[in-house]
Short mmCIF file of C-alpha atoms in Angstrom, two decimals:
data_model
loop_
_atom_site.label_atom_id
_atom_site.label_comp_id
_atom_site.label_asym_id
_atom_site.label_seq_id
_atom_site.Cartn_x
_atom_site.Cartn_y
_atom_site.Cartn_z
CA MET V 1 19.48 18.43 19.69
CA SER V 2 15.95 19.55 18.87
CA ARG V 3 14.20 19.14 15.60
CA THR V 4 11.87 21.70 14.10
CA ALA V 5 8.97 20.55 11.99
CA PRO V 6 8.69 22.11 8.50
CA SER V 7 6.33 25.04 8.03
CA PRO V 8 2.63 24.32 7.29
CA ARG V 9 3.21 25.27 3.63
CA GLU V 10 6.14 22.87 3.36
CA GLN V 11 4.11 20.16 5.11
CA ARG V 12 1.37 20.51 2.50
CA ARG V 13 3.94 20.22 -0.30
CA ILE V 14 5.40 17.11 1.34
CA ALA V 15 1.94 15.57 1.65
CA VAL V 16 1.16 16.19 -2.04
CA ALA V 17 4.57 14.84 -3.12
CA CYS V 18 4.09 11.61 -1.19
CA ILE V 19 0.40 11.13 -1.97
CA ILE V 20 1.03 11.32 -5.73
CA GLY V 21 3.30 8.28 -5.64
CA ASN V 22 0.90 6.12 -3.63
CA PHE V 23 -2.01 7.32 -5.79
CA LEU V 24 -0.15 6.37 -8.98
CA GLU V 25 0.81 2.97 -7.58
CA TYR V 26 -2.78 1.94 -6.92
CA LEU V 27 -4.16 3.69 -9.99
CA ASP V 28 -2.01 1.34 -12.06
CA PHE V 29 -3.14 -1.57 -9.86
CA ALA V 30 -6.80 -0.77 -10.60
CA LEU V 31 -6.25 -0.18 -14.32
CA TYR V 32 -4.40 -3.46 -14.84
CA GLY V 33 -7.03 -5.41 -12.91
CA PHE V 34 -9.91 -3.78 -14.80
CA PHE V 35 -8.29 -4.35 -18.23
CA ALA V 36 -6.86 -7.80 -17.48
CA VAL V 37 -9.05 -9.41 -20.16
CA ALA V 38 -7.93 -6.97 -22.89
CA ILE V 39 -4.28 -7.25 -21.83
CA GLY V 40 -4.52 -11.04 -21.93
CA ALA V 41 -5.93 -10.95 -25.46
CA ALA V 42 -3.21 -8.52 -26.62
CA PHE V 43 -0.22 -10.35 -25.16
CA PHE V 44 -1.38 -13.97 -24.76
CA PRO V 45 -3.72 -14.60 -27.72
CA SER V 46 -5.28 -18.06 -27.86
CA GLN V 47 -8.59 -19.70 -28.58
CA ASP V 48 -9.38 -19.79 -24.87
CA PRO V 49 -10.34 -16.44 -23.22
CA THR V 50 -10.02 -18.03 -19.77
CA SER V 51 -6.42 -18.99 -20.50
CA GLU V 52 -5.69 -15.45 -21.74
CA LEU V 53 -7.11 -13.97 -18.55
CA PHE V 54 -5.22 -16.41 -16.34
CA GLN V 55 -1.90 -15.59 -18.00
CA SER V 56 -2.63 -11.87 -17.75
CA LEU V 57 -3.37 -12.15 -14.03
CA ALA V 58 -0.25 -14.29 -13.53
CA VAL V 59 1.84 -11.46 -15.00
CA PHE V 60 -0.04 -9.04 -12.76
CA GLY V 61 1.03 -11.11 -9.75
CA VAL V 62 4.71 -11.00 -10.70
CA ALA V 63 4.99 -7.50 -9.20
CA PHE V 64 4.02 -8.80 -5.77
CA PHE V 65 6.96 -11.20 -5.74
CA LEU V 66 9.41 -8.39 -6.58
CA ARG V 67 8.14 -6.07 -3.82
CA PRO V 68 10.40 -7.48 -1.06
CA LEU V 69 13.53 -7.01 -3.20
CA GLY V 70 12.42 -3.51 -4.17
CA GLY V 71 11.81 -2.67 -0.53
CA VAL V 72 15.33 -3.73 0.44
CA VAL V 73 16.98 -1.89 -2.48
CA PHE V 74 15.08 1.37 -2.00
CA GLY V 75 15.31 0.98 1.78
CA LEU V 76 19.11 0.99 1.52
CA ILE V 77 18.96 4.08 -0.69
CA GLY V 78 16.63 5.84 1.76
CA ASP V 79 18.77 5.02 4.80
CA ARG V 80 22.17 5.72 3.23
CA VAL V 81 21.56 8.47 0.64
CA GLY V 82 18.31 10.04 1.80
CA ARG V 83 14.55 9.67 1.90
CA ARG V 84 14.14 12.24 -0.87
CA THR V 85 16.48 10.39 -3.22
CA SER V 86 14.63 7.11 -2.68
CA LEU V 87 11.29 8.82 -3.33
CA SER V 88 12.55 10.52 -6.49
CA ILE V 89 13.97 7.35 -8.04
CA SER V 90 10.96 5.20 -7.20
CA ILE V 91 8.41 7.55 -8.77
CA VAL V 92 10.48 7.95 -11.97
CA VAL V 93 10.76 4.19 -12.35
CA MET V 94 7.04 3.77 -11.63
CA GLY V 95 6.04 6.45 -14.17
CA ILE V 96 8.26 5.00 -16.90
CA ALA V 97 6.92 1.48 -16.33
CA THR V 98 3.30 2.66 -16.43
CA THR V 99 3.97 4.48 -19.70
CA ALA V 100 5.72 1.41 -21.13
CA ILE V 101 2.66 -0.79 -20.53
CA GLY V 102 0.52 1.64 -22.49
CA LEU V 103 3.01 1.79 -25.37
CA LEU V 104 4.22 -1.82 -25.54
CA PRO V 105 3.19 -3.52 -28.83
CA GLY V 106 1.25 -6.73 -28.46
CA HIS V 107 1.85 -10.30 -29.56
CA ALA V 108 0.64 -9.58 -33.09
CA THR V 109 3.57 -7.17 -33.59
CA LEU V 110 6.41 -8.55 -31.46
CA GLY V 111 5.48 -12.20 -31.15
CA VAL V 112 6.77 -13.99 -28.05
CA ALA V 113 8.90 -10.96 -27.16
CA ALA V 114 5.73 -9.03 -26.22
CA PRO V 115 4.73 -11.10 -23.16
CA ILE V 116 8.37 -11.37 -22.09
CA LEU V 117 8.72 -7.59 -22.14
CA LEU V 118 5.42 -7.25 -20.27
CA VAL V 119 6.74 -9.52 -17.53
CA LEU V 120 9.95 -7.47 -17.30
CA ILE V 121 7.98 -4.23 -17.02
CA ARG V 122 5.86 -5.69 -14.24
CA CYS V 123 9.07 -6.75 -12.47
CA VAL V 124 10.34 -3.18 -12.66
CA GLN V 125 7.03 -1.94 -11.31
CA GLY V 126 7.25 -4.38 -8.41
CA LEU V 127 10.71 -3.09 -7.51
CA SER V 128 9.60 0.55 -7.50
CA VAL V 129 6.37 -0.13 -5.62
CA GLY V 130 8.31 -2.06 -2.98
CA GLY V 131 10.27 1.07 -2.13
CA GLU V 132 7.54 3.69 -2.50
CA TRP V 133 5.44 2.95 0.59
CA GLY V 134 8.30 2.88 3.11
CA ALA V 135 10.04 5.98 1.76
CA SER V 136 6.85 8.06 1.55
CA SER V 137 5.82 6.91 5.02
CA ALA V 138 9.20 7.93 6.45
CA PHE V 139 9.03 11.31 4.77
CA LEU V 140 5.51 12.06 6.03
CA ILE V 141 6.07 10.86 9.58
CA GLU V 142 9.59 12.21 10.08
CA THR V 143 8.39 15.69 9.08
CA ALA V 144 5.15 15.65 11.10
CA GLY V 145 4.56 18.25 13.77
CA PRO V 146 3.79 17.37 17.39
CA GLY V 147 0.66 15.27 17.69
CA LEU V 148 0.21 14.85 13.93
CA ARG V 149 2.16 11.68 13.18
CA GLY V 150 -0.97 9.54 13.18
CA GLN V 151 -2.86 11.74 10.75
CA ARG V 152 0.07 12.18 8.34
CA GLY V 153 0.98 8.51 8.59
CA SER V 154 -2.50 7.68 7.31
CA TYR V 155 -2.00 9.54 4.02
CA PRO V 156 -0.42 6.63 2.09
CA SER V 157 -3.44 4.44 2.87
CA MET V 158 -5.84 7.23 1.94
CA ALA V 159 -3.94 7.83 -1.32
CA ALA V 160 -4.06 4.11 -2.15
CA ALA V 161 -7.86 4.16 -1.86
CA LEU V 162 -8.09 7.30 -4.00
CA GLY V 163 -5.88 5.63 -6.62
CA LEU V 164 -8.13 2.58 -6.70
CA ILE V 165 -11.20 4.81 -7.04
CA GLY V 166 -9.58 6.87 -9.80
CA GLY V 167 -8.40 3.82 -11.73
CA SER V 168 -11.75 2.05 -11.51
CA LEU V 169 -13.79 5.08 -12.52
CA LEU V 170 -11.35 6.00 -15.30
CA ALA V 171 -11.51 2.48 -16.69
CA LEU V 172 -15.29 2.36 -16.31
CA GLY V 173 -15.67 5.71 -18.07
CA PHE V 174 -13.55 4.56 -21.01
CA GLY V 175 -15.51 1.33 -21.15
CA LEU V 176 -18.75 3.28 -21.47
CA PHE V 177 -17.37 5.76 -24.01
CA PHE V 178 -15.71 3.30 -26.41
CA THR V 179 -17.08 0.15 -27.99
CA ALA V 180 -15.91 -3.25 -26.81
CA GLU V 181 -13.94 -3.67 -30.05
CA GLN V 182 -12.19 -0.31 -29.62
CA MET V 183 -11.32 -1.08 -26.00
CA ALA V 184 -9.88 -4.46 -26.93
CA ALA V 185 -7.87 -3.04 -29.85
CA TRP V 186 -6.34 0.09 -28.32
CA GLY V 187 -8.68 1.81 -25.85
CA TRP V 188 -7.29 -0.02 -22.81
CA ARG V 189 -3.89 1.62 -23.42
CA VAL V 190 -5.09 5.21 -23.11
CA PRO V 191 -5.68 5.28 -19.31
CA PHE V 192 -2.11 4.06 -18.72
CA LEU V 193 -0.79 6.91 -20.85
CA ILE V 194 -3.01 9.44 -19.08
CA ALA V 195 -1.75 8.25 -15.70
CA ALA V 196 1.94 8.36 -16.65
CA PRO V 197 2.51 12.16 -16.38
CA LEU V 198 1.57 12.02 -12.71
CA GLY V 199 4.92 10.36 -12.06
CA PHE V 200 6.84 13.27 -13.54
CA ILE V 201 4.72 15.82 -11.71
CA GLY V 202 5.53 13.94 -8.51
CA LEU V 203 9.24 13.97 -9.35
CA TYR V 204 9.18 17.74 -9.90
CA ILE V 205 7.59 18.31 -6.50
CA ARG V 206 9.80 15.80 -4.70
CA ARG V 207 13.04 17.23 -6.05
CA ARG V 208 12.12 20.62 -4.57
CA LEU V 209 11.83 19.21 -1.04
CA GLU V 210 14.52 19.18 1.60
CA ASP V 211 15.19 15.83 3.20
CA THR V 212 13.55 15.07 6.54
CA PRO V 213 14.89 16.66 9.75
CA VAL V 214 15.60 13.16 11.10
CA PHE V 215 17.78 12.21 8.13
CA ARG V 216 19.58 15.56 8.16
CA GLU V 217 20.49 14.98 11.80
CA LEU V 218 21.66 11.48 10.98
CA GLU V 219 23.94 12.90 8.28
CA GLN V 220 25.57 15.20 10.82
CA ALA V 221 26.19 12.40 13.32
CA SER V 222 29.62 10.95 12.60
CA ASP V 223 28.99 7.89 14.77
CA ARG V 224 25.64 6.88 13.29
CA PRO V 225 25.27 3.25 12.11
CA ARG V 226 25.30 2.83 8.36
CA ALA V 227 22.52 0.71 6.89
CA LYS V 228 23.73 -2.53 5.32
CA LEU V 229 22.00 -5.21 3.28
CA ARG V 230 22.18 -7.64 6.17
CA ASP V 231 19.99 -5.30 8.27
CA ALA V 232 17.00 -6.65 6.34
CA PHE V 233 17.85 -10.28 7.17
CA ARG V 234 19.14 -10.22 10.76
CA LEU V 235 17.72 -13.15 12.72
CA SER V 236 18.22 -11.17 15.93
CA GLN V 237 15.24 -9.00 14.98
CA TRP V 238 12.86 -11.87 14.28
CA ARG V 239 10.25 -10.40 16.62
CA ALA V 240 10.24 -7.10 14.74
CA LEU V 241 10.04 -8.94 11.40
CA ALA V 242 7.12 -11.06 12.67
CA ILE V 243 5.29 -7.92 13.83
CA THR V 244 5.93 -6.17 10.51
CA PHE V 245 4.84 -9.19 8.48
CA CYS V 246 1.58 -9.61 10.43
CA PHE V 247 0.36 -6.02 10.34
CA SER V 248 1.23 -5.72 6.65
CA TRP V 249 -0.42 -9.07 5.80
CA ILE V 250 -3.84 -8.17 7.22
CA CYS V 251 -3.40 -4.66 5.81
CA GLY V 252 -2.76 -6.02 2.30
CA VAL V 253 -5.41 -8.74 2.32
CA GLY V 254 -8.04 -6.30 3.55
CA LEU V 255 -7.15 -3.60 1.02
CA TYR V 256 -6.88 -5.97 -1.97
CA TYR V 257 -10.21 -7.53 -1.03
CA LEU V 258 -11.83 -4.11 -0.98
CA GLY V 259 -9.99 -2.70 -3.98
CA SER V 260 -9.89 -5.71 -6.29
CA PHE V 261 -12.03 -8.66 -5.23
CA VAL V 262 -15.27 -7.02 -4.12
CA VAL V 263 -16.07 -5.48 -7.51
CA ASN V 264 -15.63 -8.87 -9.21
CA PHE V 265 -17.56 -10.62 -6.43
CA LEU V 266 -20.51 -8.27 -6.88
CA SER V 267 -20.52 -8.63 -10.67
CA THR V 268 -19.94 -12.39 -10.92
CA SER V 269 -21.30 -14.01 -7.74
CA VAL V 270 -24.03 -11.47 -6.91
CA LYS V 271 -24.80 -10.83 -10.61
CA LEU V 272 -24.93 -7.04 -10.38
CA PRO V 273 -24.21 -5.06 -13.55
CA ARG V 274 -20.50 -4.28 -13.83
CA ALA V 275 -21.07 -0.51 -13.73
CA GLU V 276 -23.21 -0.77 -10.59
CA ALA V 277 -20.66 -3.05 -8.90
CA ALA V 278 -17.85 -0.62 -9.71
CA LEU V 279 -19.83 2.35 -8.41
CA LEU V 280 -20.73 0.62 -5.13
CA THR V 281 -17.11 -0.42 -4.62
CA ALA V 282 -15.96 3.14 -5.31
CA ILE V 283 -18.35 4.41 -2.62
CA GLY V 284 -16.94 1.88 -0.16
CA LEU V 285 -13.39 2.98 -1.00
CA ALA V 286 -14.38 6.62 -0.59
CA VAL V 287 -15.72 5.90 2.91
CA TYR V 288 -12.50 4.06 3.70
CA ALA V 289 -10.36 6.95 2.38
CA ALA V 290 -12.29 9.44 4.53
CA LEU V 291 -11.86 7.27 7.63
CA CYS V 292 -8.09 6.79 7.28
CA PRO V 293 -7.10 10.23 8.67
CA VAL V 294 -9.71 9.80 11.44
CA ALA V 295 -8.13 6.46 12.39
CA GLY V 296 -4.71 8.10 12.34
CA ARG V 297 -5.83 10.79 14.77
CA LEU V 298 -7.41 8.16 17.01
CA SER V 299 -4.10 6.28 17.11
CA ASP V 300 -2.41 9.45 18.35
CA ARG V 301 -4.91 9.55 21.20
CA PHE V 302 -5.32 5.86 22.06
CA GLY V 303 -2.10 4.35 20.72
CA ARG V 304 -1.09 2.34 17.67
CA ARG V 305 -1.46 -0.99 19.45
CA ARG V 306 -5.06 -0.54 20.58
CA THR V 307 -6.16 0.89 17.25
CA ILE V 308 -4.70 -1.85 15.07
CA LEU V 309 -5.90 -4.63 17.40
CA PHE V 310 -9.40 -3.14 17.19
CA GLY V 311 -9.23 -3.50 13.40
CA CYS V 312 -8.00 -7.11 13.61
CA PHE V 313 -10.76 -7.99 16.08
CA GLY V 314 -13.34 -6.36 13.80
CA HIS V 315 -12.22 -8.41 10.80
CA ALA V 316 -12.21 -11.65 12.79
CA VAL V 317 -15.76 -11.08 14.04
CA LEU V 318 -17.35 -9.33 11.05
CA GLY V 319 -15.52 -10.93 8.09
CA VAL V 320 -18.21 -13.54 7.39
CA PRO V 321 -21.26 -11.33 8.20
CA ILE V 322 -19.91 -8.62 5.86
CA PHE V 323 -19.81 -11.08 2.96
CA MET V 324 -23.29 -12.32 3.84
CA LEU V 325 -24.52 -8.74 3.47
CA LEU V 326 -22.57 -8.29 0.23
CA GLY V 327 -24.08 -11.50 -1.14
CA SER V 328 -27.63 -10.35 -0.44
CA GLY V 329 -27.81 -8.31 -3.65
CA ASN V 330 -29.62 -5.52 -1.78
CA VAL V 331 -27.95 -2.17 -2.50
CA ALA V 332 -28.63 -0.76 0.98
CA LEU V 333 -27.19 -3.86 2.67
CA ILE V 334 -24.18 -3.82 0.32
CA LEU V 335 -23.46 -0.20 1.24
CA LEU V 336 -23.82 -1.08 4.94
CA ALA V 337 -21.36 -3.96 4.48
CA LEU V 338 -18.84 -1.76 2.67
CA SER V 339 -19.14 0.93 5.35
CA LEU V 340 -18.54 -1.63 8.11
CA TYR V 341 -15.59 -2.96 6.14
CA ALA V 342 -14.13 0.55 5.82
CA ALA V 343 -14.60 1.18 9.56
CA ILE V 344 -12.53 -1.87 10.55
CA GLN V 345 -9.98 -1.69 7.72
CA ALA V 346 -9.01 1.98 8.18
CA PRO V 347 -7.63 1.47 11.74
CA ILE V 348 -5.29 -1.22 10.43
CA ASN V 349 -4.05 0.46 7.28
CA ALA V 350 -3.77 3.95 8.75
CA ASN V 351 -1.39 2.58 11.39
CA THR V 352 0.71 0.43 9.07
CA SER V 353 2.95 3.29 7.99
CA LEU V 354 3.25 4.56 11.55
CA ILE V 355 4.35 1.27 13.07
CA LEU V 356 6.72 0.58 10.18
CA ILE V 357 8.58 3.84 10.83
CA GLU V 358 8.33 3.97 14.62
CA LEU V 359 9.30 0.33 15.21
CA PHE V 360 12.82 0.45 13.79
CA PRO V 361 15.90 2.56 14.62
CA ALA V 362 16.33 5.78 12.67
CA SER V 363 19.51 4.97 10.77
CA THR V 364 18.34 1.61 9.38
CA ARG V 365 14.53 1.80 9.58
CA LEU V 366 13.77 1.56 5.85
CA THR V 367 16.23 -1.29 5.30
CA SER V 368 15.26 -3.16 8.46
CA GLY V 369 11.51 -2.85 8.02
CA SER V 370 11.34 -3.37 4.28
CA LEU V 371 11.61 -7.15 4.18
CA GLY V 372 8.88 -8.02 6.68
CA PHE V 373 6.55 -5.32 5.35
CA ASN V 374 6.86 -6.24 1.67
CA LEU V 375 6.73 -9.98 2.38
CA GLY V 376 3.41 -9.45 4.14
CA VAL V 377 1.86 -6.97 1.73
CA GLY V 378 3.36 -8.79 -1.28
CA PRO V 379 2.64 -12.42 -2.28
CA PRO V 380 0.48 -13.51 0.71
CA SER V 381 -1.75 -10.45 0.32
CA GLY V 382 -1.67 -10.33 -3.47
CA LEU V 383 -2.97 -13.88 -3.64
CA GLY V 384 -5.90 -12.99 -1.36
CA PRO V 385 -8.40 -12.26 -4.17
CA LEU V 386 -7.42 -15.52 -5.89
CA VAL V 387 -7.96 -17.48 -2.67
CA ALA V 388 -11.32 -15.75 -2.19
CA ALA V 389 -12.46 -16.65 -5.71
CA ALA V 390 -11.30 -20.24 -5.22
CA LEU V 391 -13.29 -20.49 -1.98
CA VAL V 392 -16.48 -19.38 -3.72
CA ALA V 393 -15.91 -21.82 -6.58
CA GLY V 394 -14.94 -24.71 -4.30
CA THR V 395 -17.59 -24.36 -1.59
CA GLY V 396 -20.45 -22.75 -3.48
CA LEU V 397 -20.92 -20.41 -0.50
CA SER V 398 -21.01 -16.75 -1.48
CA TYR V 399 -19.83 -15.70 1.97
CA SER V 400 -16.83 -18.09 2.08
CA PRO V 401 -14.24 -15.34 1.31
CA GLY V 402 -15.07 -14.01 4.77
CA PHE V 403 -13.53 -17.12 6.34
CA PHE V 404 -10.13 -16.38 4.81
CA LEU V 405 -10.34 -12.70 5.78
CA ALA V 406 -11.35 -13.56 9.34
CA GLY V 407 -8.70 -16.27 9.59
CA VAL V 408 -5.88 -13.98 8.52
CA ALA V 409 -7.12 -11.31 10.94
CA LEU V 410 -7.26 -13.81 13.79
CA VAL V 411 -3.74 -15.12 13.20
CA CYS V 412 -2.28 -11.65 12.81
CA GLY V 413 -4.22 -10.27 15.75
CA VAL V 414 -2.97 -12.99 18.11
CA VAL V 415 0.66 -12.49 17.05
CA LEU V 416 0.39 -8.71 17.35
CA PHE V 417 -1.33 -8.97 20.75
CA PHE V 418 1.61 -10.87 22.19
CA LEU V 419 4.52 -9.27 20.32
CA MET V 420 3.67 -5.71 19.28
CA PRO V 421 4.82 -2.91 21.61
CA GLU V 422 3.25 0.54 21.77
CA THR V 423 5.32 2.80 19.51
CA ALA V 424 3.47 6.11 19.88
CA GLY V 425 5.67 8.76 21.47
CA ARG V 426 8.98 7.27 20.43
CA ASP V 427 11.75 9.67 19.54
CA LEU V 428 12.21 9.07 15.81
CA LEU V 429 15.96 9.66 16.10
CA LEU V 430 16.40 7.14 18.91
CA GLU V 431 18.48 4.05 18.08
CA HIS V 432 16.07 1.91 20.09
CA ASP V 433 15.44 -1.80 20.32
CA ALA V 434 12.66 -2.31 17.82
CA THR V 435 10.51 -4.38 20.22
CA GLN V 436 10.71 -2.19 23.32
CA ASP V 437 7.78 -0.10 24.50
CA GLY V 438 7.54 3.54 23.45
CA GLU V 439 10.01 5.89 25.08
CA THR V 440 9.24 9.23 26.60
CA GLY V 441 11.69 12.02 26.84
CA PRO V 442 12.10 15.73 27.36
CA PRO V 443 10.14 17.97 24.97
CA ALA V 444 13.23 18.93 22.96
CA ALA V 445 14.04 15.30 22.32
CA THR V 446 10.54 14.46 21.13
CA ALA V 447 9.72 17.54 19.09
CA LEU V 448 8.51 15.38 16.21
CA ALA V 449 7.40 12.39 18.23
CA GLY V 450 3.81 13.32 18.96
CA PRO V 451 1.96 12.60 22.22
CA VAL V 452 2.98 9.58 24.23
CA THR V 453 0.22 7.01 24.57
CA ARG V 454 0.56 3.54 25.98
CA GLY V 455 -1.71 0.69 25.04
#
C-alpha cells in the first residue's frame, strides 16, 4: 500500500502548525529564565535575593522532571488516537499554562498558595512540553515527501532556537522600555500574556490538518498492535532506550547551554553588559537555527548516524576551546566561538527528531520513544546550566563548563557509536526491530521514507 505525501501547500501548513508549538515552548523557557529574579521576588519574598532566585529556579526545574510522564501520556494519545489529537491537546495545555503564569497573583495577594499554584502550573507545563516534541516530530516526518525527512525533521530544533531568540529579545526589550521597579512589580508578566495567544493560533491551524498518512494507514489495519503503557518501560528494548537517552541528553545539554547558560556566563563571568551578552547569544542562536535545516539535509545524504556522531565528536574536542574563546571577552572571538558551537550542535539536534521517529515501530513509536527521550532531555539536561555554574564557582576556571559539555558528548558518542543503527531509508510504517539497520524496499513501500543511506 503506497502513501502519498501531502501537497506542498499542506506541507507548509503542517510545518507552521508544528513550529508554533516548539516556538512557544522555548519562548516560555527563555522568558522564565530571563525573569527568574522578578518571579522569585513575587512568589518567594524574603530578605535574601539569592534565596528568592534559587527558589524561582527550583520551580523552573520542576517542569523537567514532569517531561518523561508527559511524554508517555501524550505518546499514548498520539499512538492510539492520533498525532493531530496529541498535538492539539498539548498546545492548548501549554497556552493555558503560559497565560496562567502571567495572571497568577503573587505572595502578597495569595500568601503561601501563590508559590504552590506556581509549582502546579509548572508541572502542567512539563507534562505538555513532554508530549509536544515527539508529536510534532512525528507529524513533520510522517508527512515528509521523498528525500525531505531530514530537512523537515530539523524544524523542531530550528523552532526551539527561534523561541529562545524571541523570548530573550522580548524580555530584553521590555527591560529597556520599563524601569526596574515597573518590571519587578508587573512588567515581567506582560511578555507571558503576549506569548499566550500563539497557543490558540496553533490550535486553530492544527485542528484543520488531517492526520498523517502513516497513522491513517495504521487505523485501517485491523491487525496493528495497539500502544500500551508498558511499551514505554519494556526491558526488551533497553538498547533502543539507551540510544534515545544518549542522543537526547547531548542534544538537551548543548541546547540549554547555548540558550540559557551562555548569556549568564557572558554577563557574570566575562562581565559583559547584560544587553550585549543577550545580543551576542541571540546571534549565536540565529546561526544555529539557520544551520539546523542544512544539517537535516546533510543527514539525508550522509545518514543520521554519521551526522550525529560528527556533532558528538565536535563537542568532545571543541567543548573546552569554545569556552576559552567565550571567556576572552573579545566580541570577535565570542562570535567565532558561538558559530563553532552552532556548527557542531545543529547536526545533533537536527537529527534528534529523525532518529526518535525512525527508530521505533509505527504503531507504538511515540509511546516507546517517549521515556528515553524525555529522560535524556529532561532532568540530566535541565541541570546542565546549574552544573556549569557550579564548575565555574568551584574551580575558578572560566572554561570549566566545557569539561562537562565535552564529557557528556564523549559518553554519549561512545554509546551511540556502538549501539545506534542507521535509520535513514526506513519505511515509516514498518513494524521493525528498533535496533536493526535501515531497511530498503520497493519505491511504493518507501514513498515517504526518503533516500536510503548507510553509515
